[in-house]
mmCIF file of N, CA and C in Angstrom:
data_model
loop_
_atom_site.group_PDB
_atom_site.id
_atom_site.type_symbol
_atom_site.label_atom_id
_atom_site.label_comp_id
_atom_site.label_asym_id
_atom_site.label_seq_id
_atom_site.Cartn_x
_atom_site.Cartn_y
_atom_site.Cartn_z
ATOM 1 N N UNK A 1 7.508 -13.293 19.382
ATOM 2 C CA UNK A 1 7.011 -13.171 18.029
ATOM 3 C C UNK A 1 7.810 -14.136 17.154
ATOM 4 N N UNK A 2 7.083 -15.224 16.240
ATOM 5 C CA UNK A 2 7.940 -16.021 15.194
ATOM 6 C C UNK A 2 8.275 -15.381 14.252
ATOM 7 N N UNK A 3 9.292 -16.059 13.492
ATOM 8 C CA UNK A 3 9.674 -15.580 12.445
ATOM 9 C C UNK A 3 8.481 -15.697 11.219
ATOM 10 N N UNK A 4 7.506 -16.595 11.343
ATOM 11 C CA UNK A 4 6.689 -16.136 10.235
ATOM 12 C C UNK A 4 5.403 -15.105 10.280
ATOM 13 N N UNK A 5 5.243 -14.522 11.453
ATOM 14 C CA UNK A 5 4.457 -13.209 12.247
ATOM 15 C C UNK A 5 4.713 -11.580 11.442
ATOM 16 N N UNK A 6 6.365 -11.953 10.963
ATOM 17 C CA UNK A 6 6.957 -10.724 10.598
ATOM 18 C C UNK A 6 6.862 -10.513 9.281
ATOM 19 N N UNK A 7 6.342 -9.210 8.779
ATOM 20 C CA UNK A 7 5.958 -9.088 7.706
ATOM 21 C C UNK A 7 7.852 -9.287 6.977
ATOM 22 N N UNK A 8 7.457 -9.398 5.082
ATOM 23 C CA UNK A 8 8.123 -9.840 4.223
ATOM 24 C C UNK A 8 8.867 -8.778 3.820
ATOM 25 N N UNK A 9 9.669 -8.323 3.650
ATOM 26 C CA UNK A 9 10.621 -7.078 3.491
ATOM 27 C C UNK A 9 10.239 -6.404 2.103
ATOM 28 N N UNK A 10 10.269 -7.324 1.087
ATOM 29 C CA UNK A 10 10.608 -6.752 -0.511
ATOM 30 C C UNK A 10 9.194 -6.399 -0.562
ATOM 31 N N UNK A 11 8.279 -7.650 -0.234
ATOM 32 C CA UNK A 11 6.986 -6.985 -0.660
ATOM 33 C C UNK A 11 6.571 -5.674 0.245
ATOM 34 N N UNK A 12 6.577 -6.038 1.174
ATOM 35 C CA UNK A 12 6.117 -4.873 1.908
ATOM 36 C C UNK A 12 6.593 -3.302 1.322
ATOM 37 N N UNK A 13 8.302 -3.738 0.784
ATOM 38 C CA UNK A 13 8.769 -2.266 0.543
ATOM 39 C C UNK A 13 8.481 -1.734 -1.175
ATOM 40 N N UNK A 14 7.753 -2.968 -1.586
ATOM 41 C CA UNK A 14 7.286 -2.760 -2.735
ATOM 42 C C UNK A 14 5.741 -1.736 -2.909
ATOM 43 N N UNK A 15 5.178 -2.849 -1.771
ATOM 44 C CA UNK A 15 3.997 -2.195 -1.528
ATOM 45 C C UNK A 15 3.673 -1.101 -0.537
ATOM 46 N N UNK A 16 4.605 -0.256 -0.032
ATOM 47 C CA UNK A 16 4.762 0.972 0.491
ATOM 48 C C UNK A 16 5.215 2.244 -0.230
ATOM 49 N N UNK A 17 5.854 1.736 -1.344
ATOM 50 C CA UNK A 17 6.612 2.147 -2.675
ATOM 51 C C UNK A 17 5.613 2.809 -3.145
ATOM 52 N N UNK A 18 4.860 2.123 -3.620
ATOM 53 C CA UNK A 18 3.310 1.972 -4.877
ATOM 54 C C UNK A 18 2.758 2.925 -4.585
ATOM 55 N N UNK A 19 1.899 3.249 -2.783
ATOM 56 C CA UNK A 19 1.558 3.802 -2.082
ATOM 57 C C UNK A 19 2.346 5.103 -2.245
ATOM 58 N N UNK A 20 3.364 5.581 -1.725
ATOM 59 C CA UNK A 20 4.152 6.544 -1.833
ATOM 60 C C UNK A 20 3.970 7.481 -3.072
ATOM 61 N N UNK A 21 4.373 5.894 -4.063
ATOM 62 C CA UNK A 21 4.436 6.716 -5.549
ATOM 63 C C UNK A 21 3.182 7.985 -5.693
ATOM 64 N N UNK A 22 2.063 6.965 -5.329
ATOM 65 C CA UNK A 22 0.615 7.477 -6.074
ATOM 66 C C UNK A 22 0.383 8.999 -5.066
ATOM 67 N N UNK A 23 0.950 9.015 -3.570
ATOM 68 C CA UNK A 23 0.412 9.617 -2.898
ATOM 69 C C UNK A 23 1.406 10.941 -3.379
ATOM 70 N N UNK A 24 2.526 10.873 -3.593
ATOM 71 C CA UNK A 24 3.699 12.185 -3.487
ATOM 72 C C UNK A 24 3.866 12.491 -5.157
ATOM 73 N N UNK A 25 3.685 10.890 -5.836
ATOM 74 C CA UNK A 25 4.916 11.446 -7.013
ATOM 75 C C UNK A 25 3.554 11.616 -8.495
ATOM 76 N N UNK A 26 2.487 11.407 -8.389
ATOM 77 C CA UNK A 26 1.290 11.403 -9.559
ATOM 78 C C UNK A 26 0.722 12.914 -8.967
ATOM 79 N N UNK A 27 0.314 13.393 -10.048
ATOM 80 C CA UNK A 27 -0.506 14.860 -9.430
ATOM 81 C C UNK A 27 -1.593 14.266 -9.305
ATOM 82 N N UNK A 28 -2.457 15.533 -8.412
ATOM 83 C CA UNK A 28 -4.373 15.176 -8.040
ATOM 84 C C UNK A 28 -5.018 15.779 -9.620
ATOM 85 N N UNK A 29 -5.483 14.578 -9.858
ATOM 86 C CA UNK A 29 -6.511 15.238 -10.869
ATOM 87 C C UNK A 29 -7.275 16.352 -10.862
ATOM 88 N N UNK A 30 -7.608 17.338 -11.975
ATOM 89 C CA UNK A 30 -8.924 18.506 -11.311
ATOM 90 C C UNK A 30 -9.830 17.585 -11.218
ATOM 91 N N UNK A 31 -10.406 16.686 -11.439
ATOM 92 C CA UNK A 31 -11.737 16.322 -10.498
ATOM 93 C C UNK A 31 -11.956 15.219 -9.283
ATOM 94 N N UNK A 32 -10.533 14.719 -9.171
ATOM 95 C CA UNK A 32 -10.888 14.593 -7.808
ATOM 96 C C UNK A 32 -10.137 15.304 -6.947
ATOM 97 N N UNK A 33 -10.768 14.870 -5.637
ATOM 98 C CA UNK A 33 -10.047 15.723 -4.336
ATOM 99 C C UNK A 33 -9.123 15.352 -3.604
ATOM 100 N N UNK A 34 -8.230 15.909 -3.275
ATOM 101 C CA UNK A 34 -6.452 15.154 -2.626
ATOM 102 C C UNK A 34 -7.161 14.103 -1.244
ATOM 103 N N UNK A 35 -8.193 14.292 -0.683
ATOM 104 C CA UNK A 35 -8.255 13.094 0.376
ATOM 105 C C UNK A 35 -8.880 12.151 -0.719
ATOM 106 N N UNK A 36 -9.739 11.976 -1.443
ATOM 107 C CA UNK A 36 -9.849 10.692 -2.414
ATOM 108 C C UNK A 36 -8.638 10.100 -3.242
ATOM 109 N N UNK A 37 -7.751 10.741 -3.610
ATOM 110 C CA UNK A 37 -6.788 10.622 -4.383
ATOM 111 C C UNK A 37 -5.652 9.834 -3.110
ATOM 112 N N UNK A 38 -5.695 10.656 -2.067
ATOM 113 C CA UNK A 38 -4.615 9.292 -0.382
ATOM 114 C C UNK A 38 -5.795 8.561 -0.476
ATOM 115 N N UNK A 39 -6.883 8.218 -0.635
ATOM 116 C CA UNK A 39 -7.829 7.116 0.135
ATOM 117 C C UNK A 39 -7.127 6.201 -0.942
ATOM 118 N N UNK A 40 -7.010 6.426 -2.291
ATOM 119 C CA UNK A 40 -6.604 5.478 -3.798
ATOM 120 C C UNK A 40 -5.010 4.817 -3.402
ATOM 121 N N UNK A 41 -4.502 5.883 -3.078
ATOM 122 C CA UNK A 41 -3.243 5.525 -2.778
ATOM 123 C C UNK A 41 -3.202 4.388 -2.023
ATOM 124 N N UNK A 42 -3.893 4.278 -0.632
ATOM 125 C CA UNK A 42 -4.365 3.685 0.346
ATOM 126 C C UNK A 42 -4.449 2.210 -0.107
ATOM 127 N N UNK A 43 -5.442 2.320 -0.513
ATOM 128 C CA UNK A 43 -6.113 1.073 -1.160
ATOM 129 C C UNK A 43 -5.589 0.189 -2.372
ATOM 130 N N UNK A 44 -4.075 1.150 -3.343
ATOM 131 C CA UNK A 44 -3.431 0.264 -4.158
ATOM 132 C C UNK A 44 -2.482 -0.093 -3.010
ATOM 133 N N UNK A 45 -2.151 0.182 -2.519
ATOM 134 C CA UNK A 45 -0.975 -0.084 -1.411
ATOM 135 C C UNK A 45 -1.302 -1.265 -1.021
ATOM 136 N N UNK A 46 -2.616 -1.080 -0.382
ATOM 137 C CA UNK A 46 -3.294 -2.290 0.512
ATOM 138 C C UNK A 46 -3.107 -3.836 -0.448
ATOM 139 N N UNK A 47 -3.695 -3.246 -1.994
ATOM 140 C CA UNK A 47 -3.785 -4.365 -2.697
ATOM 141 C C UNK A 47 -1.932 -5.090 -2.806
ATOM 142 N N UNK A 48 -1.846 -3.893 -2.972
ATOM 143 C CA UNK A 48 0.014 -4.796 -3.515
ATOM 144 C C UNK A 48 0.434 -5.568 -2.820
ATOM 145 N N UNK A 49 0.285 -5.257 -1.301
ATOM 146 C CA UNK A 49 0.405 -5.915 -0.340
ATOM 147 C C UNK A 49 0.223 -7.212 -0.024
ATOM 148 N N UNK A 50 -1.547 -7.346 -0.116
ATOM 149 C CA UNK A 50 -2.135 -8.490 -0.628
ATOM 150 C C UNK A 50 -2.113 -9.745 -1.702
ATOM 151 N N UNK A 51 -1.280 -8.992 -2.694
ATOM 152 C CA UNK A 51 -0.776 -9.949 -3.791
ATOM 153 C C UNK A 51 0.853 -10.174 -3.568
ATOM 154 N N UNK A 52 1.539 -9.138 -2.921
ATOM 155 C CA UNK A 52 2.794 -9.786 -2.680
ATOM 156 C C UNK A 52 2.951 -10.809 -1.488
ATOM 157 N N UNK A 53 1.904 -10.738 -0.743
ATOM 158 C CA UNK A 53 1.874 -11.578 0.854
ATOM 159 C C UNK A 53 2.369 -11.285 1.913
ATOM 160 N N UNK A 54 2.606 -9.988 1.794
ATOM 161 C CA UNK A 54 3.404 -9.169 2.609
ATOM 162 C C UNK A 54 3.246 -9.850 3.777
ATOM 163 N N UNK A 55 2.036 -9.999 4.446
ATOM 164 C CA UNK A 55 2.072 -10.294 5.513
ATOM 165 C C UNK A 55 0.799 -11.248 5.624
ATOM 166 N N UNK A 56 -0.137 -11.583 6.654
ATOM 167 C CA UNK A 56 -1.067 -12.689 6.434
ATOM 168 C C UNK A 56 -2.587 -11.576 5.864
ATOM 169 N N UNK A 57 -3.366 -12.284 5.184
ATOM 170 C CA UNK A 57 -4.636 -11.303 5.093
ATOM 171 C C UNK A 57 -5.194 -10.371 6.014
ATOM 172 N N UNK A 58 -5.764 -11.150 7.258
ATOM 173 C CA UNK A 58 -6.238 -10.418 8.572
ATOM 174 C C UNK A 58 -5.305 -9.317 9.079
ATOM 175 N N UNK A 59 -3.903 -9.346 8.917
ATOM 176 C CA UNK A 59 -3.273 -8.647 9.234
ATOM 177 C C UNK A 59 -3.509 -7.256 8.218
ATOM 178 N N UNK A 60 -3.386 -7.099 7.271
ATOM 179 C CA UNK A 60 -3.631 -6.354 6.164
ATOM 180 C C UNK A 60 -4.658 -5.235 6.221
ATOM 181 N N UNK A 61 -6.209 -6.345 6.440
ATOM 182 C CA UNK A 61 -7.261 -6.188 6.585
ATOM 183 C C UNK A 61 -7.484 -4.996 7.617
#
């Protein structure tokens, strides 16, 4: 495995962070439901990821 294969530390732990935050540390709204509310989590995670470069797109994807 090269060294540029391996995902990026800060972003990644930025964008696992984000994820975390939304999933443990924000309450579930009353109208939505705690698996839509991890799918959100999910998907800002994914994005942060994507804008920090964590790692290559396809990989992400």
């Amino acid at each position: 495995m090269n060294k540029s294969s391996l995902p990026k530390l800060v972003p990644s732990a930025i964008a696992i962070g984000i994820a975390l935050l939304i999933w443990f540390g924000i309450p579930v709204p009353e109208t939505v439901t705690p698996e839509a509310w991890h799918l959100l989590a999910l998907f800002i995670g994914t994005i942060a990821a994507i804008i920090g470069k964590a790692m290559p797109i396809g990989a992400l994807s």
